[in-house]
Amino acid sequence: MDGEDGRYARLEVNGLSVTLLFLPDVDLDRPMAVQIPLDHDALDRIGALTGLWMALRGRAVPQDGRLTPQQWRRMKLMLQVVDGREAGASYRDLAIAIFGQERIAGEAWRTSALRDMVIDLAADGAAMIEGGYRNILRHRRRS
């Protein structure tokens, strides 16, 4: 697809879809260069480019190290809680779905740490949807 700034192409690599922009007058039969803005996201872009290059060459792409397995699990729970709230589920219903009826029944609901956890998941999930997800896309760096 042609645009004002060049030709766009969609590339499918290992089940992922990547959009590429070829600048005008690029010879597709010759080696190409990549432009990476030298801004605060440059290292993230270099990491993404490295993964793309490895995938194009059939090499194993390193696992994304920005989040720990526990952080991935919490992020998944945040989105599930937000979805549940939007569907009309109560915090108690969500706690039962996440932790099981037995754990919820074993505590006084109003003072339950599990209740507080579900409320925190809902608040953090809403913040992520409002734009906080951008923070997880960036690698953590010292200032």
PDB file of C-alpha atoms in Angstrom:
ATOM      1  CA  MET A   1       0.000   0.000   0.000  1.00  0.00           C
ATOM      2  CA  ASP A   2       1.428   3.360  -1.001  1.00  0.00           C
ATOM      3  CA  GLY A   3       1.265   6.398   1.270  1.00  0.00           C
ATOM      4  CA  GLU A   4       2.605   9.948   1.275  1.00  0.00           C
ATOM      5  CA  ASP A   5       5.745   8.903   3.124  1.00  0.00           C
ATOM      6  CA  GLY A   6       6.494   5.689   1.189  1.00  0.00           C
ATOM      7  CA  ARG A   7       5.282   2.152   0.695  1.00  0.00           C
ATOM      8  CA  TYR A   8       3.778   0.201   3.583  1.00  0.00           C
ATOM      9  CA  ALA A   9       3.971  -3.562   3.818  1.00  0.00           C
ATOM     10  CA  ARG A  10       2.761  -6.070   6.397  1.00  0.00           C
ATOM     11  CA  LEU A  11       5.177  -8.818   7.324  1.00  0.00           C
ATOM     12  CA  GLU A  12       4.107 -12.008   9.110  1.00  0.00           C
ATOM     13  CA  VAL A  13       6.889 -13.498  11.248  1.00  0.00           C
ATOM     14  CA  ASN A  14       6.400 -16.357  13.724  1.00  0.00           C
ATOM     15  CA  GLY A  15       2.704 -15.565  14.065  1.00  0.00           C
ATOM     16  CA  LEU A  16       3.316 -11.858  14.632  1.00  0.00           C
ATOM     17  CA  SER A  17       2.337  -9.132  12.223  1.00  0.00           C
ATOM     18  CA  VAL A  18       4.793  -6.268  11.674  1.00  0.00           C
ATOM     19  CA  THR A  19       4.114  -3.162   9.586  1.00  0.00           C
ATOM     20  CA  LEU A  20       7.089  -1.857   7.635  1.00  0.00           C
ATOM     21  CA  LEU A  21       7.518   1.474   5.872  1.00  0.00           C
ATOM     22  CA  PHE A  22       9.810   1.594   2.866  1.00  0.00           C
ATOM     23  CA  LEU A  23      10.875   5.147   2.101  1.00  0.00           C
ATOM     24  CA  PRO A  24      10.584   6.408  -1.489  1.00  0.00           C
ATOM     25  CA  ASP A  25      13.316   5.269  -3.882  1.00  0.00           C
ATOM     26  CA  VAL A  26      14.311   2.239  -1.764  1.00  0.00           C
ATOM     27  CA  ASP A  27      15.675  -0.611  -3.861  1.00  0.00           C
ATOM     28  CA  LEU A  28      14.128  -3.755  -2.358  1.00  0.00           C
ATOM     29  CA  ASP A  29      16.788  -5.913  -4.014  1.00  0.00           C
ATOM     30  CA  ARG A  30      19.596  -4.347  -2.003  1.00  0.00           C
ATOM     31  CA  PRO A  31      20.412  -4.459   1.717  1.00  0.00           C
ATOM     32  CA  MET A  32      18.285  -1.994   3.668  1.00  0.00           C
ATOM     33  CA  ALA A  33      18.849   0.289   6.603  1.00  0.00           C
ATOM     34  CA  VAL A  34      16.580   1.026   9.540  1.00  0.00           C
ATOM     35  CA  GLN A  35      15.962   4.475  10.984  1.00  0.00           C
ATOM     36  CA  ILE A  36      15.628   4.556  14.759  1.00  0.00           C
ATOM     37  CA  PRO A  37      14.924   7.881  16.475  1.00  0.00           C
ATOM     38  CA  LEU A  38      17.432   8.553  19.247  1.00  0.00           C
ATOM     39  CA  ASP A  39      14.812   9.379  21.867  1.00  0.00           C
ATOM     40  CA  HIS A  40      14.006   7.834  25.265  1.00  0.00           C
ATOM     41  CA  ASP A  41      12.530   4.745  23.514  1.00  0.00           C
ATOM     42  CA  ALA A  42      15.561   4.073  21.296  1.00  0.00           C
ATOM     43  CA  LEU A  43      16.777   1.073  23.321  1.00  0.00           C
ATOM     44  CA  ASP A  44      13.303  -0.489  23.179  1.00  0.00           C
ATOM     45  CA  ARG A  45      13.217  -0.005  19.411  1.00  0.00           C
ATOM     46  CA  ILE A  46      16.682  -1.549  19.070  1.00  0.00           C
ATOM     47  CA  GLY A  47      15.489  -4.538  21.095  1.00  0.00           C
ATOM     48  CA  ALA A  48      12.431  -4.926  18.872  1.00  0.00           C
ATOM     49  CA  LEU A  49      14.589  -4.672  15.763  1.00  0.00           C
ATOM     50  CA  THR A  50      16.952  -7.325  17.135  1.00  0.00           C
ATOM     51  CA  GLY A  51      13.996  -9.659  17.715  1.00  0.00           C
ATOM     52  CA  LEU A  52      12.688  -9.024  14.201  1.00  0.00           C
ATOM     53  CA  TRP A  53      16.122  -9.634  12.668  1.00  0.00           C
ATOM     54  CA  MET A  54      16.473 -12.915  14.577  1.00  0.00           C
ATOM     55  CA  ALA A  55      12.987 -14.059  13.550  1.00  0.00           C
ATOM     56  CA  LEU A  56      13.661 -13.235   9.891  1.00  0.00           C
ATOM     57  CA  ARG A  57      16.771 -15.399  10.052  1.00  0.00           C
ATOM     58  CA  GLY A  58      14.945 -18.301  11.719  1.00  0.00           C
ATOM     59  CA  ARG A  59      16.736 -17.874  15.028  1.00  0.00           C
ATOM     60  CA  ALA A  60      15.120 -18.119  18.429  1.00  0.00           C
ATOM     61  CA  VAL A  61      13.848 -14.756  19.588  1.00  0.00           C
ATOM     62  CA  PRO A  62      14.766 -14.009  23.209  1.00  0.00           C
ATOM     63  CA  GLN A  63      11.881 -13.941  25.636  1.00  0.00           C
ATOM     64  CA  ASP A  64      10.587 -10.507  26.568  1.00  0.00           C
ATOM     65  CA  GLY A  65      12.208  -9.636  29.880  1.00  0.00           C
ATOM     66  CA  ARG A  66      10.265  -6.481  30.679  1.00  0.00           C
ATOM     67  CA  LEU A  67       7.854  -8.273  33.015  1.00  0.00           C
ATOM     68  CA  THR A  68       8.346 -11.175  35.391  1.00  0.00           C
ATOM     69  CA  PRO A  69       5.943 -14.131  35.238  1.00  0.00           C
ATOM     70  CA  GLN A  70       4.254 -12.751  38.370  1.00  0.00           C
ATOM     71  CA  GLN A  71       3.783  -9.355  36.723  1.00  0.00           C
ATOM     72  CA  TRP A  72       2.277 -11.011  33.610  1.00  0.00           C
ATOM     73  CA  ARG A  73      -0.132 -12.938  35.854  1.00  0.00           C
ATOM     74  CA  ARG A  74      -1.150  -9.781  37.710  1.00  0.00           C
ATOM     75  CA  MET A  75      -1.646  -7.890  34.461  1.00  0.00           C
ATOM     76  CA  LYS A  76      -3.897 -10.687  33.194  1.00  0.00           C
ATOM     77  CA  LEU A  77      -5.897 -10.568  36.443  1.00  0.00           C
ATOM     78  CA  MET A  78      -6.235  -6.770  36.179  1.00  0.00           C
ATOM     79  CA  LEU A  79      -7.766  -7.038  32.732  1.00  0.00           C
ATOM     80  CA  GLN A  80     -10.051  -9.887  33.778  1.00  0.00           C
ATOM     81  CA  VAL A  81     -11.289  -7.864  36.760  1.00  0.00           C
ATOM     82  CA  VAL A  82     -11.922  -4.799  34.591  1.00  0.00           C
ATOM     83  CA  ASP A  83     -13.809  -6.958  32.087  1.00  0.00           C
ATOM     84  CA  GLY A  84     -15.825  -8.481  34.919  1.00  0.00           C
ATOM     85  CA  ARG A  85     -16.694  -5.090  36.377  1.00  0.00           C
ATOM     86  CA  GLU A  86     -17.800  -3.833  32.960  1.00  0.00           C
ATOM     87  CA  ALA A  87     -20.016  -6.922  32.685  1.00  0.00           C
ATOM     88  CA  GLY A  88     -21.642  -6.060  36.038  1.00  0.00           C
ATOM     89  CA  ALA A  89     -19.831  -8.476  38.371  1.00  0.00           C
ATOM     90  CA  SER A  90     -19.376  -7.457  42.000  1.00  0.00           C
ATOM     91  CA  TYR A  91     -15.974  -7.435  43.675  1.00  0.00           C
ATOM     92  CA  ARG A  92     -17.082 -10.489  45.652  1.00  0.00           C
ATOM     93  CA  ASP A  93     -18.077 -12.359  42.474  1.00  0.00           C
ATOM     94  CA  LEU A  94     -14.701 -11.548  40.974  1.00  0.00           C
ATOM     95  CA  ALA A  95     -12.870 -12.685  44.105  1.00  0.00           C
ATOM     96  CA  ILE A  96     -14.731 -16.003  43.956  1.00  0.00           C
ATOM     97  CA  ALA A  97     -13.790 -16.403  40.293  1.00  0.00           C
ATOM     98  CA  ILE A  98     -10.120 -15.668  41.005  1.00  0.00           C
ATOM     99  CA  PHE A  99      -9.539 -17.270  44.411  1.00  0.00           C
ATOM    100  CA  GLY A 100     -12.368 -19.808  44.703  1.00  0.00           C
ATOM    101  CA  GLN A 101     -15.480 -19.970  46.864  1.00  0.00           C
ATOM    102  CA  GLU A 102     -13.719 -21.730  49.751  1.00  0.00           C
ATOM    103  CA  ARG A 103     -11.122 -19.005  50.296  1.00  0.00           C
ATOM    104  CA  ILE A 104     -13.711 -16.238  50.127  1.00  0.00           C
ATOM    105  CA  ALA A 105     -16.135 -18.006  52.457  1.00  0.00           C
ATOM    106  CA  GLY A 106     -13.372 -18.451  55.026  1.00  0.00           C
ATOM    107  CA  GLU A 107     -12.991 -14.700  55.686  1.00  0.00           C
ATOM    108  CA  ALA A 108     -15.183 -11.788  56.699  1.00  0.00           C
ATOM    109  CA  TRP A 109     -15.699 -10.079  53.335  1.00  0.00           C
ATOM    110  CA  ARG A 110     -15.668  -6.467  54.517  1.00  0.00           C
ATOM    111  CA  THR A 111     -12.230  -6.802  56.109  1.00  0.00           C
ATOM    112  CA  SER A 112     -10.804  -9.384  53.720  1.00  0.00           C
ATOM    113  CA  ALA A 113      -7.373  -8.837  52.194  1.00  0.00           C
ATOM    114  CA  LEU A 114      -8.717 -10.619  49.110  1.00  0.00           C
ATOM    115  CA  ARG A 115     -11.417  -7.943  48.774  1.00  0.00           C
ATOM    116  CA  ASP A 116      -8.751  -5.241  48.913  1.00  0.00           C
ATOM    117  CA  MET A 117      -6.695  -7.121  46.330  1.00  0.00           C
ATOM    118  CA  VAL A 118      -9.617  -7.298  43.870  1.00  0.00           C
ATOM    119  CA  ILE A 119     -10.350  -3.595  44.345  1.00  0.00           C
ATOM    120  CA  ASP A 120      -6.665  -2.810  43.704  1.00  0.00           C
ATOM    121  CA  LEU A 121      -6.696  -5.020  40.594  1.00  0.00           C
ATOM    122  CA  ALA A 122      -9.730  -3.115  39.294  1.00  0.00           C
ATOM    123  CA  ALA A 123      -8.129   0.288  39.928  1.00  0.00           C
ATOM    124  CA  ASP A 124      -4.776  -0.720  38.424  1.00  0.00           C
ATOM    125  CA  GLY A 125      -6.487  -2.336  35.438  1.00  0.00           C
ATOM    126  CA  ALA A 126      -8.509   0.813  34.774  1.00  0.00           C
ATOM    127  CA  ALA A 127      -5.320   2.902  34.993  1.00  0.00           C
ATOM    128  CA  MET A 128      -3.604   0.556  32.543  1.00  0.00           C
ATOM    129  CA  ILE A 129      -6.475   0.902  30.073  1.00  0.00           C
ATOM    130  CA  GLU A 130      -6.330   4.693  30.424  1.00  0.00           C
ATOM    131  CA  GLY A 131      -2.768   4.714  29.103  1.00  0.00           C
ATOM    132  CA  GLY A 132      -0.638   3.175  31.830  1.00  0.00           C
ATOM    133  CA  TYR A 133       0.075   0.197  29.579  1.00  0.00           C
ATOM    134  CA  ARG A 134       2.681   2.354  27.851  1.00  0.00           C
ATOM    135  CA  ASN A 135       4.853   2.081  30.953  1.00  0.00           C
ATOM    136  CA  ILE A 136       5.084  -1.700  30.658  1.00  0.00           C
ATOM    137  CA  LEU A 137       6.160  -1.471  27.030  1.00  0.00           C
ATOM    138  CA  ARG A 138       9.334   0.339  28.026  1.00  0.00           C
ATOM    139  CA  HIS A 139      12.298  -1.309  29.643  1.00  0.00           C
ATOM    140  CA  ARG A 140      13.147   0.060  33.042  1.00  0.00           C
ATOM    141  CA  ARG A 141      16.270   2.186  33.045  1.00  0.00           C
ATOM    142  CA  ARG A 142      18.127   4.355  35.433  1.00  0.00           C
ATOM    143  CA  SER A 143      17.535   8.039  34.751  1.00  0.00           C
TER     144      SER A 143
END
